[in-house]
C-alpha cells in the first residue's frame, strides 16, 4: 500500500509500549504514535526523564494519551517487574523494542546479571520483555512486535560462538552483535508464529523489523531537555545533510513497521536511500534471515533469561 509518513492511520483505542521512549528515536516514535490517537506508554529506566518526555508529547500533540513505565533493560529483575505489568494489560497492540545503548567505552562492561552490557540492554532485556508480555500480545487482535535493527549489521558478520564479546571486544562489535541478535530474533519470532498458526494455535501477532538509517541530533526538531541542538551539532549537521536525517524522520520506519496494515510479518522497513529518506521495504541481511542463526539466538536467549519462550 501507499504510505504517507506525515499522515499515518488513526489508532484510537489502541495501546503501544515504546522502550526508550523518553529520548532520541524512541521519543519521536512515541510522539508520532500519540498523534494517531493511540495510548502510548513510555518505558524508561528514569521516571524523571520519562515524565519530562510525557509532558513534551502532551505539549506537542493535542489530547495525547501518555503513560510511563519504569524499565531498566540491563536488569532482568526490572524487566520481570515491568513485563509482569504488561502481561496484565487488557490490550497491548504494539511492543516497540527501541531502547538501546548506542555509545560506549573501549572497555567491556557487564550488566548486573553478568552479561556484556550492550547485548544485555539492546537484546537480552527485550527478549525477556517480549516473552513476559506475550499473553497480552496474543489476546489482542492484530498486535505487533517491532524490533530495531541497524546498518551496523551490514558492516560486520556475527560470531555465533561469541555473542557476549568475551574475545576481542570493541564497542562497535558489541553493538553490531546486539543488532544481529535483534534482527535474528524478530525474524525467528515471525517464523515461530507462522509455525504455531500451522498447528492451530493461531497467535494474531505480527513481528516486523525497522532501522532508522543515519539519524542525528543536529537535524532533529528542538524538544527542550529531550532533543537539544548545540551550535556544534548544527554545524556538523550542515556538512552531513545529504547523508543523514533528523531523529524525527529516523523514527518514521518504526512507525510504519508498527502501523502499516498490509504487513504480514518478517518485513524490514528503512529509509529509501539507506541512511535517509521515506520509509520503504528493504531486505534484512542474510544472517538475520537464517533459520540456523535465528534458532541459535533464540536458544541462547532462553538460556540467558532462565526461562522458555513458547510461541
PDB file of C-alpha atoms in Angstrom, residues 17-18 20-22 25-35 40-42 57 251:
ATOM      1  CA  UNK A  17       4.636   0.490  24.524  1.00  0.00           C
ATOM      2  CA  UNK A  18       7.881   2.121  23.375  1.00  0.00           C
ATOM      3  CA  UNK A  20      13.420   4.093  25.493  1.00  0.00           C
ATOM      4  CA  UNK A  21      10.507   6.381  24.695  1.00  0.00           C
ATOM      5  CA  UNK A  22      11.984   9.192  26.759  1.00  0.00           C
ATOM      6  CA  UNK A  25      14.342   7.847  18.211  1.00  0.00           C
ATOM      7  CA  UNK A  26      12.087   6.401  20.894  1.00  0.00           C
ATOM      8  CA  UNK A  27      10.749   9.808  21.844  1.00  0.00           C
ATOM      9  CA  UNK A  28       9.814  10.711  18.270  1.00  0.00           C
ATOM     10  CA  UNK A  29       8.340   7.243  17.715  1.00  0.00           C
ATOM     11  CA  UNK A  30       6.139   7.802  20.757  1.00  0.00           C
ATOM     12  CA  UNK A  31       5.210  11.347  19.699  1.00  0.00           C
ATOM     13  CA  UNK A  32       4.200  10.179  16.223  1.00  0.00           C
ATOM     14  CA  UNK A  33       2.187   7.257  17.611  1.00  0.00           C
ATOM     15  CA  UNK A  34       0.441   9.607  20.046  1.00  0.00           C
ATOM     16  CA  UNK A  35      -0.536  11.848  17.118  1.00  0.00           C
ATOM     17  CA  UNK A  40       1.393   5.340  24.340  1.00  0.00           C
ATOM     18  CA  UNK A  41       3.421   4.007  27.262  1.00  0.00           C
ATOM     19  CA  UNK A  42       6.969   5.342  27.596  1.00  0.00           C
ATOM     20  CA  UNK A  57       4.477  14.966  23.943  1.00  0.00           C
ATOM     21  CA  UNK A 251      11.544   7.229  13.699  1.00  0.00           C
TER      22      UNK A 251
END
